[in-house]
C-alpha cells in the first residue's frame, strides 16, 4: 500500500567525527502528517541527525529514504554527485537556528530564489505563491524589505516561508526558536503549530517542551547519539520508560 | 615645457591607464579563480596556488618584470616590453587579489551556504546567486585598494622600456633641464586616475546602501 509508506525512513544511521561517535545506529520513520519532535541534551547529536537526513553531513552507515527513494546514494550504488543531491534536497525543507536568510535579497526574493532558479517555475506564479506564504506567516507588508530590517521572530518566519516555497515532502527544523529573544518565540511557535495542524510532515529539534508536548505526534528522545526512547508526548512527558528521559524532563520542564 | 611635452605625458597616461586596466581586468577574475581553488580545497591545485601566491607576493614587481623580459626569450618565448609588462602586472595583481577574495570566501557565513544547499541549489548556482554577489561587496574596498597600488607601481614598467606617465616626465625633464613642471604634471595625472577608481567604489557602495534602506 502506497499510503503505508513512510515519508521519511531513517535506517541505522551512524556518524562519527574523528574519534567521537556522534550518532549510533539511529532508526525511525515519519509518516505523512506527523510532527516528530526530537529532544535531547546538548551535544546528543540532534543537529547532526537532521544534517545527515539531507546529507549536509554525510552519514558513515545506514540508509535514508524519502518516499521510498534513497537519499545520498544513487541507483548505481555510488555517492550522489552535487547535482543529484541538489535534486533530492529540493524535496526536504530546512529551517535553521540562525535563520540563514540571504541578506542581499529582499524577503520576497529570498522566497522566490529557489523555486525560480532551481525548479525553473514561472516567476509570476512563484511570486503569487510567495505572497500567499508571507500572508500566512503574517509578513505581507515586509515583502520588499531586506532581512537586516526584520526582528528575529520575523526572520525565522521568513525562513519557514522560504522552506515552504519549495513545497517539500518533509520539513526539518533545527532549534528554530533558540536564537530568539523570549518574547519573540511565541510568534514562531504559532506558525509551527499551524503547520502541524495542517498536517505538514515535520521533524523538529527543539528545547520548547510546551510546544513538543502539545504539537508533537511523537517524541524522539536522543542521548549520546542513540534513540533512548520514542513515543507519543502524553506518555513521554507523563510516564517515560527510561530513567534518562525522566531526568531530562525534570531538568527542562522546571526551567 | 611645451604643449607637445604635456601631450607626451598624456600619452604616458594613456599607457599607464591601459596597462593597469588590462592588468586589473585579467588579474581580477584570475585572482577569484585561484581563491576558489583554495577555498574548495581542490587537492593538488590548492597547494600549487598557495605556493604561487606566496612567491608572487614576496617578489617585487620590477624583479618579476625583468625576469620575464630577459629570461623568457632565453627559453625560446619571444616577449616584447608591453607583453612582459602586462604579464607581470597580471601575475602580481592576481596573487594579491586572490588573498582579498579568499578572505571574503573564508568569512562567508556557513549557514547561508547550507541554506542554499538545503533548497537544492547546485554548486554553480550557490556560487553565482548567493556567494558571489556578497563577496564582491565585501572585497570591493580591498580590491580597489589593490588597483590603486597597481597604478602607482606602473612606473617600474619603464625598466623594460615602456613609456608611462613617469617615464615621459623624466624624459622631458632631461631634455628641457626643467624637471619640476613635467613632474607636477605627472602627479596631477595620477590623482584623477586613482580618484576615479575610488569614486567608482563609493558609487557602488552607495547604490547598495540605498537599495538596502528600501
Ligand atoms: N563538524 C563537526 N566536527 C566535529 N565535531 C562535531 C561536528 N559537528 C558536531 N560535532 C560534535 O558532535 C556532537 C553532537 O553535536 P550536535 O550539534 O549534533 O549536538 P546537538 O544535540 O545538536 O546539541 P545542541 O543541543 O547543543 O545543539 C557534539 O559533541 C559536537 O561537538
Ligand atoms: Mg544542535
Short mmCIF file of C-alpha atoms and ligand atoms in Angstrom, two decimals:
data_model
loop_
_atom_site.label_atom_id
_atom_site.label_comp_id
_atom_site.label_asym_id
_atom_site.label_seq_id
_atom_site.Cartn_x
_atom_site.Cartn_y
_atom_site.Cartn_z
CA UNK A 1 0.00 0.00 0.00
CA UNK A 2 1.45 3.31 -1.06
CA UNK A 3 -0.22 5.13 1.84
CA UNK A 4 1.61 2.97 4.33
CA UNK A 5 4.98 4.03 3.03
CA UNK A 6 6.66 6.45 5.44
CA UNK A 7 7.61 9.86 4.09
CA UNK A 8 10.93 9.55 5.83
CA UNK A 9 12.64 6.31 6.72
CA UNK A 10 15.89 6.58 8.64
CA UNK A 11 17.50 3.17 8.99
CA UNK A 12 20.58 2.56 11.09
CA UNK A 13 22.35 5.89 10.68
CA UNK A 14 25.76 6.23 12.32
CA UNK A 15 28.11 9.17 12.20
CA UNK A 16 31.45 9.90 13.80
CA UNK A 17 33.69 12.95 13.83
CA UNK A 18 37.19 11.57 14.27
CA UNK A 19 37.16 9.59 17.48
CA UNK A 20 33.81 10.94 18.57
CA UNK A 21 30.86 8.73 17.74
CA UNK A 22 28.05 11.27 17.46
CA UNK A 23 25.24 9.07 16.14
CA UNK A 24 24.91 5.34 16.73
CA UNK A 25 22.52 3.22 14.74
CA UNK A 26 19.63 5.68 14.63
CA UNK A 27 16.41 4.35 13.16
CA UNK A 28 12.93 5.85 12.95
CA UNK A 29 10.23 6.57 10.42
CA UNK A 30 7.97 9.55 9.90
CA UNK A 31 4.59 9.04 8.30
CA UNK A 32 2.64 11.62 6.36
CA UNK A 33 1.30 14.43 8.51
CA UNK A 34 3.36 13.58 11.55
CA UNK A 35 5.14 16.14 13.71
CA UNK A 36 8.10 14.41 15.29
CA UNK A 37 9.90 16.41 17.96
CA UNK A 38 13.50 15.42 18.60
CA UNK A 39 14.54 16.10 22.17
CA UNK A 40 17.79 15.51 23.98
CA UNK A 41 20.55 17.17 25.94
CA UNK A 42 23.07 19.46 24.29
CA UNK A 43 25.62 17.52 22.30
CA UNK A 44 23.42 14.44 21.96
CA UNK A 45 23.59 14.64 18.17
CA UNK A 46 20.25 16.23 17.28
CA UNK A 47 21.64 18.72 14.76
CA UNK A 48 23.90 16.11 13.26
CA UNK A 49 20.93 13.80 12.78
CA UNK A 50 18.97 16.48 10.89
CA UNK A 51 22.01 17.34 8.80
CA UNK A 52 22.51 13.70 7.91
CA UNK A 53 18.93 13.44 6.65
CA UNK A 54 19.54 15.93 3.82
CA UNK A 55 23.19 14.97 3.54
CA UNK A 56 24.62 18.29 4.62
CA UNK A 57 26.59 15.83 6.69
CA UNK A 58 27.46 12.51 5.17
CA UNK A 59 26.45 9.55 7.36
CA UNK A 60 29.04 6.80 7.85
CA UNK A 61 26.49 3.99 7.81
CA UNK A 62 22.79 3.40 7.35
CA UNK A 63 20.18 4.41 4.82
CA UNK A 64 17.71 7.24 4.48
CA UNK A 65 14.67 7.02 2.26
CA UNK A 66 12.37 9.83 1.24
CA UNK A 67 9.07 8.42 -0.04
CA UNK A 68 10.95 5.28 -0.92
CA UNK A 69 13.85 6.99 -2.71
CA UNK A 70 17.28 6.51 -1.26
CA UNK A 71 18.99 9.76 -0.32
CA UNK A 72 22.71 10.24 -0.84
CA UNK A 73 23.35 7.03 -2.76
CA UNK A 74 22.13 6.77 -6.35
CA UNK A 75 20.74 3.77 -8.22
CA UNK A 76 24.22 2.77 -9.25
CA UNK A 77 25.13 2.38 -5.58
CA UNK A 78 27.57 5.27 -5.52
CA UNK A 79 27.51 8.50 -3.57
CA UNK A 80 25.39 11.10 -5.32
CA UNK A 81 27.00 13.96 -7.19
CA UNK A 82 26.33 17.52 -6.13
CA UNK A 83 23.66 17.78 -8.86
CA UNK A 84 21.91 14.59 -7.78
CA UNK A 85 21.99 15.59 -4.12
CA UNK A 86 20.65 19.03 -5.01
CA UNK A 87 17.70 17.48 -6.80
CA UNK A 88 16.83 15.36 -3.75
CA UNK A 89 17.25 18.28 -1.37
CA UNK A 90 14.52 20.25 -3.16
CA UNK A 91 12.10 17.81 -1.51
CA UNK A 92 13.44 18.38 2.02
CA UNK A 93 12.90 21.78 3.58
CA UNK A 94 15.21 23.01 6.30
CA UNK A 95 14.78 25.78 8.86
CA UNK A 96 17.93 26.98 10.59
CA UNK A 97 18.61 28.08 14.12
CA UNK A 98 20.08 31.39 12.99
CA UNK A 99 17.60 31.80 10.12
CA UNK A 100 20.27 31.83 7.39
CA UNK A 101 18.37 34.26 5.21
CA UNK A 102 20.29 35.67 2.27
CA UNK A 103 20.95 39.29 3.23
CA UNK A 104 21.46 40.61 -0.31
CA UNK A 105 17.94 39.58 -1.34
CA UNK A 106 14.64 41.03 -0.17
CA UNK A 107 12.18 38.91 1.78
CA UNK A 108 10.21 38.14 -1.37
CA UNK A 109 13.39 37.37 -3.31
CA UNK A 110 14.50 35.00 -0.54
CA UNK A 111 11.27 33.07 -1.06
CA UNK A 112 11.38 33.16 -4.86
CA UNK A 113 15.05 32.37 -5.36
CA UNK A 114 14.95 28.58 -5.31
CA UNK A 115 11.55 27.99 -6.93
CA UNK A 116 12.61 30.18 -9.86
CA UNK A 117 16.31 29.29 -10.11
CA UNK A 118 16.13 25.61 -9.14
CA UNK A 119 12.64 24.46 -10.06
CA UNK A 120 12.54 26.85 -13.05
CA UNK A 121 8.95 27.75 -12.36
CA UNK A 122 7.46 30.90 -13.90
CA UNK A 123 8.27 33.95 -11.77
CA UNK A 124 4.72 35.34 -11.82
CA UNK A 125 3.27 32.14 -10.44
CA UNK A 126 6.03 31.81 -7.84
CA UNK A 127 5.53 35.42 -6.76
CA UNK A 128 1.84 34.85 -6.18
CA UNK A 129 2.51 31.78 -4.06
CA UNK A 130 5.30 33.52 -2.17
CA UNK A 131 2.98 36.41 -1.32
CA UNK A 132 0.39 33.92 -0.07
CA UNK A 133 3.05 32.28 2.11
CA UNK A 134 4.09 35.65 3.50
CA UNK A 135 0.45 36.35 4.33
CA UNK A 136 0.30 33.01 6.08
CA UNK A 137 3.26 33.85 8.32
CA UNK A 138 1.93 37.38 8.85
CA UNK A 139 4.55 39.28 6.88
CA UNK A 140 2.73 40.54 3.80
CA UNK A 141 3.90 44.08 4.48
CA UNK A 142 7.57 43.03 4.60
CA UNK A 143 7.91 41.52 1.14
CA UNK A 144 10.21 44.23 -0.24
CA UNK A 145 12.30 44.69 2.87
CA UNK A 146 15.81 43.30 3.31
CA UNK A 147 16.32 40.76 6.12
CA UNK A 148 18.54 43.13 8.12
CA UNK A 149 15.47 45.22 8.90
CA UNK A 150 13.49 42.36 10.44
CA UNK A 151 13.28 41.21 14.05
CA UNK A 152 14.48 37.70 14.89
CA UNK A 153 10.95 36.35 15.02
CA UNK A 154 10.17 37.89 11.64
CA UNK A 155 13.37 36.47 10.17
CA UNK A 156 12.51 32.99 11.30
CA UNK A 157 9.01 33.25 9.89
CA UNK A 158 10.61 34.20 6.57
CA UNK A 159 12.94 31.21 7.00
CA UNK A 160 9.92 28.94 7.37
CA UNK A 161 8.15 30.52 4.40
CA UNK A 162 11.30 30.11 2.28
CA UNK A 163 11.38 26.39 3.07
CA UNK A 164 7.66 26.05 2.32
CA UNK A 165 8.04 27.80 -1.04
CA UNK A 166 9.71 24.67 -2.41
CA UNK A 167 6.70 22.55 -1.42
CA UNK A 168 8.89 19.97 0.25
CA UNK A 169 7.72 16.49 1.30
CA UNK A 170 9.17 16.99 4.76
CA UNK A 171 10.35 19.97 6.80
CA UNK A 172 13.33 19.81 9.15
CA UNK A 173 13.67 22.40 11.92
CA UNK A 174 16.87 22.76 13.96
CA UNK A 175 16.03 24.66 17.14
CA UNK A 176 14.08 27.33 15.25
CA UNK A 177 13.44 29.44 18.34
CA UNK A 178 16.71 29.04 20.27
CA UNK A 179 18.27 32.20 18.89
CA UNK A 180 15.24 34.35 19.64
CA UNK A 181 14.50 36.76 22.47
CA UNK A 182 11.92 35.10 24.74
CA UNK A 183 9.17 37.49 23.74
CA UNK A 184 9.59 36.57 20.06
CA UNK A 185 9.43 32.79 20.50
CA UNK A 186 5.64 32.70 20.59
CA UNK A 187 5.04 34.14 17.12
CA UNK A 188 7.28 31.49 15.53
CA UNK A 189 5.77 28.63 17.51
CA UNK A 190 2.34 29.87 16.45
CA UNK A 191 3.28 29.43 12.79
CA UNK A 192 4.72 25.98 13.50
CA UNK A 193 1.60 24.90 15.38
CA UNK A 194 -0.46 25.97 12.41
CA UNK A 195 1.71 23.85 10.10
CA UNK A 196 1.32 20.89 12.44
CA UNK A 197 -2.44 21.35 12.42
CA UNK A 198 -2.44 21.42 8.61
CA UNK A 199 -0.76 18.05 8.66
CA UNK A 200 2.65 19.01 7.26
CA UNK A 201 5.23 16.32 7.77
CA UNK A 202 7.86 17.74 10.11
CA UNK A 203 10.88 16.77 12.16
CA UNK A 204 11.59 19.42 14.77
CA UNK A 205 14.59 19.63 17.05
CA UNK A 206 13.56 21.83 19.94
CA UNK A 207 14.02 22.67 23.58
CA UNK A 208 10.48 24.08 23.81
CA UNK A 209 8.92 21.40 25.97
CA UNK A 210 5.49 23.02 25.98
CA UNK A 211 5.42 23.02 22.19
CA UNK A 212 6.65 19.42 21.97
CA UNK A 213 4.05 18.33 24.46
CA UNK A 214 1.04 19.68 22.62
CA UNK A 215 2.12 19.89 18.97
CA UNK A 216 4.11 16.70 18.51
CA UNK A 217 2.53 13.48 17.39
CA UNK A 218 5.61 11.68 18.58
CA UNK A 219 8.76 12.35 20.62
CA UNK A 220 12.16 11.03 19.69
CA UNK A 221 14.48 11.27 22.67
CA UNK A 222 18.19 11.21 21.90
CA UNK A 223 21.02 10.81 24.35
CA UNK A 224 24.68 10.39 23.45
CA UNK A 225 23.82 9.67 19.85
CA UNK A 226 21.25 6.96 20.47
CA UNK A 227 17.48 6.91 20.37
CA UNK A 228 16.79 6.21 24.01
CA UNK A 229 13.05 6.47 23.88
CA UNK A 230 10.27 7.19 21.41
CA UNK A 231 6.55 7.51 21.89
CA UNK A 232 3.56 9.86 21.98
CA UNK A 233 4.11 13.01 24.04
CA UNK A 234 1.38 12.09 26.52
CA UNK A 235 3.38 9.06 27.54
CA UNK A 236 6.83 10.57 27.20
CA UNK A 237 6.16 13.57 29.38
CA UNK A 238 3.93 11.90 31.96
CA UNK A 239 5.31 8.45 32.27
CA UNK A 240 8.56 7.89 30.39
CA UNK A 241 10.03 4.42 30.09
CA UNK A 242 13.62 5.33 30.90
CA UNK A 243 15.32 6.97 33.81
CA UNK A 244 17.32 9.20 31.49
CA UNK A 245 14.19 10.62 29.89
CA UNK A 246 12.74 11.20 33.35
CA UNK A 247 15.80 13.19 34.42
CA UNK A 248 15.78 15.17 31.18
CA UNK A 249 12.12 16.11 31.55
CA UNK A 250 12.61 17.17 35.15
CA UNK A 251 15.52 19.39 34.24
CA UNK A 252 13.84 21.09 31.29
CA UNK A 253 10.25 21.19 32.42
CA UNK A 254 11.41 23.04 35.53
CA UNK A 255 13.28 25.76 33.58
CA UNK B 1 57.72 72.89 -21.25
CA UNK B 2 55.76 72.94 -24.48
CA UNK B 3 52.26 71.74 -25.35
CA UNK B 4 53.91 68.81 -27.10
CA UNK B 5 55.56 67.86 -23.82
CA UNK B 6 52.23 67.85 -22.00
CA UNK B 7 50.87 65.74 -24.82
CA UNK B 8 53.75 63.31 -24.37
CA UNK B 9 52.95 62.94 -20.68
CA UNK B 10 49.29 62.50 -21.61
CA UNK B 11 50.33 59.70 -23.92
CA UNK B 12 52.19 58.21 -20.99
CA UNK B 13 48.94 58.45 -19.04
CA UNK B 14 47.15 56.50 -21.75
CA UNK B 15 49.82 53.80 -21.47
CA UNK B 16 49.57 53.75 -17.66
CA UNK B 17 45.79 53.52 -17.69
CA UNK B 18 45.68 50.94 -20.47
CA UNK B 19 48.26 48.65 -18.90
CA UNK B 20 46.76 48.96 -15.41
CA UNK B 21 43.28 48.40 -16.78
CA UNK B 22 44.28 45.29 -18.68
CA UNK B 23 46.20 44.04 -15.66
CA UNK B 24 43.18 44.57 -13.39
CA UNK B 25 40.66 43.21 -15.86
CA UNK B 26 42.61 39.99 -16.33
CA UNK B 27 44.05 39.74 -12.83
CA UNK B 28 40.73 40.18 -11.03
CA UNK B 29 38.96 37.06 -12.32
CA UNK B 30 42.19 35.03 -12.22
CA UNK B 31 42.57 36.03 -8.57
CA UNK B 32 39.00 34.89 -7.94
CA UNK B 33 39.65 31.61 -9.74
CA UNK B 34 42.77 31.00 -7.65
CA UNK B 35 40.88 31.86 -4.46
CA UNK B 36 38.15 29.39 -5.40
CA UNK B 37 40.69 26.61 -5.94
CA UNK B 38 41.99 27.21 -2.44
CA UNK B 39 38.54 27.63 -0.91
CA UNK B 40 37.25 24.41 -2.41
CA UNK B 41 40.50 22.79 -1.32
CA UNK B 42 40.99 21.17 -4.73
CA UNK B 43 43.63 18.51 -3.94
CA UNK B 44 46.87 19.37 -5.79
CA UNK B 45 45.84 22.70 -7.30
CA UNK B 46 45.18 24.23 -3.91
CA UNK B 47 48.78 23.60 -2.80
CA UNK B 48 50.18 24.95 -6.06
CA UNK B 49 48.10 28.10 -5.75
CA UNK B 50 49.26 28.61 -2.17
CA UNK B 51 52.89 28.48 -3.29
CA UNK B 52 52.26 30.65 -6.36
CA UNK B 53 50.58 33.31 -4.26
CA UNK B 54 53.21 33.46 -1.54
CA UNK B 55 56.09 33.52 -4.03
CA UNK B 56 54.48 36.28 -6.08
CA UNK B 57 53.57 38.34 -3.06
CA UNK B 58 57.20 38.18 -1.97
CA UNK B 59 58.59 39.11 -5.39
CA UNK B 60 58.99 42.81 -6.23
CA UNK B 61 57.23 43.72 -9.45
CA UNK B 62 60.46 45.05 -11.02
CA UNK B 63 62.25 41.78 -10.39
CA UNK B 64 59.38 39.76 -11.79
CA UNK B 65 59.22 42.01 -14.84
CA UNK B 66 62.97 41.79 -15.52
CA UNK B 67 62.83 38.04 -15.06
CA UNK B 68 60.02 37.69 -17.61
CA UNK B 69 61.57 40.14 -20.07
CA UNK B 70 65.06 38.70 -20.05
CA UNK B 71 64.50 35.06 -19.14
CA UNK B 72 61.53 34.10 -21.31
CA UNK B 73 63.37 34.77 -24.62
CA UNK B 74 66.14 32.53 -23.24
CA UNK B 75 63.77 29.60 -23.13
CA UNK B 76 62.54 30.39 -26.61
CA UNK B 77 59.49 32.53 -25.81
CA UNK B 78 59.69 35.86 -27.57
CA UNK B 79 58.20 38.65 -25.47
CA UNK B 80 58.04 42.39 -26.06
CA UNK B 81 58.15 45.06 -23.35
CA UNK B 82 54.40 45.63 -23.36
CA UNK B 83 53.52 41.93 -23.17
CA UNK B 84 56.08 41.43 -20.42
CA UNK B 85 54.63 44.41 -18.56
CA UNK B 86 51.06 43.12 -18.83
CA UNK B 87 52.07 39.60 -17.84
CA UNK B 88 53.96 40.89 -14.80
CA UNK B 89 51.04 43.10 -13.75
CA UNK B 90 48.56 40.26 -14.16
CA UNK B 91 50.70 37.81 -12.21
CA UNK B 92 51.31 40.32 -9.46
CA UNK B 93 47.75 41.58 -9.09
CA UNK B 94 46.16 38.14 -9.37
CA UNK B 95 48.21 36.98 -6.39
CA UNK B 96 47.17 39.96 -4.27
CA UNK B 97 43.54 39.78 -5.43
CA UNK B 98 43.48 36.10 -4.63
CA UNK B 99 44.12 36.89 -0.99
CA UNK B 100 41.37 39.51 -0.90
CA UNK B 101 38.84 37.14 -2.47
CA UNK B 102 39.95 34.29 -0.27
CA UNK B 103 39.46 36.26 2.93
CA UNK B 104 35.90 37.07 1.83
CA UNK B 105 35.23 33.42 0.97
CA UNK B 106 36.62 32.16 4.26
CA UNK B 107 34.40 34.55 6.19
CA UNK B 108 31.28 33.69 4.24
CA UNK B 109 28.60 32.52 6.72
CA UNK B 110 28.35 28.73 6.58
CA UNK B 111 24.66 28.63 7.46
CA UNK B 112 23.77 30.81 4.47
CA UNK B 113 25.65 28.47 2.20
CA UNK B 114 23.92 25.46 3.72
CA UNK B 115 20.57 27.19 3.31
CA UNK B 116 21.32 27.38 -0.40
CA UNK B 117 22.22 23.69 -0.40
CA UNK B 118 19.09 22.80 1.50
CA UNK B 119 16.79 24.33 -1.12
CA UNK B 120 18.55 22.33 -3.80
CA UNK B 121 20.83 24.90 -5.40
CA UNK B 122 23.75 23.16 -7.06
CA UNK B 123 27.33 24.35 -6.61
CA UNK B 124 27.40 26.77 -9.54
CA UNK B 125 24.05 28.31 -8.62
CA UNK B 126 25.06 28.66 -4.98
CA UNK B 127 28.18 30.47 -6.03
CA UNK B 128 26.64 32.69 -8.68
CA UNK B 129 23.44 33.66 -6.88
CA UNK B 130 24.35 33.59 -3.20
CA UNK B 131 28.12 33.77 -2.62
CA UNK B 132 29.42 35.98 -5.45
CA UNK B 133 27.12 38.98 -5.00
CA UNK B 134 28.06 39.12 -1.34
CA UNK B 135 31.81 38.59 -1.60
CA UNK B 136 32.03 41.23 -4.32
CA UNK B 137 30.66 43.76 -1.87
CA UNK B 138 32.90 42.63 0.96
CA UNK B 139 36.00 42.56 -1.25
CA UNK B 140 35.38 45.82 -3.08
CA UNK B 141 37.36 48.16 -0.79
CA UNK B 142 40.32 45.75 -0.72
CA UNK B 143 40.23 45.26 -4.46
CA UNK B 144 40.08 48.98 -5.20
CA UNK B 145 42.98 49.47 -2.83
CA UNK B 146 44.95 46.86 -4.77
CA UNK B 147 44.07 48.59 -8.04
CA UNK B 148 45.29 51.95 -6.74
CA UNK B 149 48.54 50.34 -5.63
CA UNK B 150 48.88 48.70 -9.02
CA UNK B 151 48.51 52.02 -10.82
CA UNK B 152 51.13 53.55 -8.55
CA UNK B 153 53.71 50.86 -9.27
CA UNK B 154 53.39 51.15 -13.06
CA UNK B 155 56.47 53.45 -13.29
CA UNK B 156 58.66 50.37 -12.76
CA UNK B 157 57.48 49.16 -16.18
CA UNK B 158 59.95 51.74 -17.55
CA UNK B 159 62.83 49.37 -16.83
CA UNK B 160 61.93 47.36 -19.92
CA UNK B 161 61.29 50.49 -21.99
CA UNK B 162 57.58 51.09 -21.55
CA UNK B 163 56.92 54.82 -21.61
CA UNK B 164 54.33 55.55 -18.95
CA UNK B 165 53.47 58.85 -17.23
CA UNK B 166 56.58 58.97 -15.06
CA UNK B 167 58.96 57.85 -17.78
CA UNK B 168 57.57 60.51 -20.10
CA UNK B 169 58.09 63.13 -17.40
CA UNK B 170 61.68 62.02 -16.79
CA UNK B 171 62.46 62.30 -20.48
CA UNK B 172 61.02 65.79 -20.79
CA UNK B 173 62.80 66.90 -17.62
CA UNK B 174 66.09 65.67 -19.07
CA UNK B 175 65.52 67.38 -22.41
CA UNK B 176 64.39 70.73 -21.03
CA UNK B 177 66.64 70.78 -17.95
CA UNK B 178 63.50 71.75 -16.03
CA UNK B 179 62.34 68.65 -14.17
CA UNK B 180 59.80 70.36 -11.91
CA UNK B 181 56.98 71.19 -14.38
CA UNK B 182 56.80 67.76 -16.04
CA UNK B 183 56.76 66.01 -12.66
CA UNK B 184 53.99 68.27 -11.38
CA UNK B 185 52.01 67.46 -14.50
CA UNK B 186 52.71 63.76 -13.92
CA UNK B 187 51.46 63.85 -10.34
CA UNK B 188 48.41 65.79 -11.48
CA UNK B 189 47.65 62.91 -13.83
CA UNK B 190 47.87 60.09 -11.31
CA UNK B 191 45.48 61.79 -8.95
CA UNK B 192 42.37 61.76 -11.19
CA UNK B 193 43.01 58.13 -12.17
CA UNK B 194 43.05 56.91 -8.59
CA UNK B 195 40.28 59.32 -7.70
CA UNK B 196 38.12 57.86 -10.46
CA UNK B 197 38.61 54.39 -9.01
CA UNK B 198 37.69 55.45 -5.51
CA UNK B 199 34.63 57.32 -6.79
CA UNK B 200 33.53 54.21 -8.62
CA UNK B 201 33.81 52.25 -5.39
CA UNK B 202 31.84 54.90 -3.45
CA UNK B 203 29.17 54.91 -6.13
CA UNK B 204 28.71 51.14 -5.99
CA UNK B 205 28.61 51.12 -2.21
CA UNK B 206 26.12 53.95 -2.06
CA UNK B 207 23.84 52.30 -4.57
CA UNK B 208 23.91 49.15 -2.47
CA UNK B 209 23.12 51.02 0.74
CA UNK B 210 20.27 52.85 -0.93
CA UNK B 211 18.82 49.55 -2.09
CA UNK B 212 19.03 48.04 1.38
CA UNK B 213 17.44 51.01 3.06
CA UNK B 214 14.37 50.47 0.91
N1 LIG C 1 31.65 19.20 12.18
C1 LIG C 1 31.94 18.65 13.38
N2 LIG C 1 33.19 18.25 13.66
C2 LIG C 1 33.49 17.70 14.87
N3 LIG C 1 32.60 17.50 15.84
C3 LIG C 1 31.33 17.88 15.63
C4 LIG C 1 30.93 18.47 14.39
N4 LIG C 1 29.61 18.74 14.46
C5 LIG C 1 29.21 18.34 15.68
N5 LIG C 1 30.23 17.80 16.38
C6 LIG C 1 30.14 17.23 17.74
O1 LIG C 1 29.17 16.23 17.71
C7 LIG C 1 28.42 16.24 18.91
C8 LIG C 1 26.96 16.37 18.60
O2 LIG C 1 26.73 17.66 18.06
P1 LIG C 1 25.30 18.18 17.63
O3 LIG C 1 25.47 19.57 17.18
O4 LIG C 1 24.68 17.22 16.68
O5 LIG C 1 24.52 18.12 19.02
P2 LIG C 1 23.10 18.74 19.39
O6 LIG C 1 22.33 17.65 20.01
O7 LIG C 1 22.52 19.42 18.21
O8 LIG C 1 23.48 19.80 20.51
P3 LIG C 1 22.83 21.24 20.82
O9 LIG C 1 21.58 20.98 21.61
O10 LIG C 1 23.87 21.92 21.65
O11 LIG C 1 22.58 21.92 19.53
C9 LIG C 1 28.98 17.35 19.77
O12 LIG C 1 29.89 16.80 20.69
C10 LIG C 1 29.70 18.22 18.78
O13 LIG C 1 30.79 18.87 19.38
MG1 LIG C 2 22.11 21.42 17.72
#
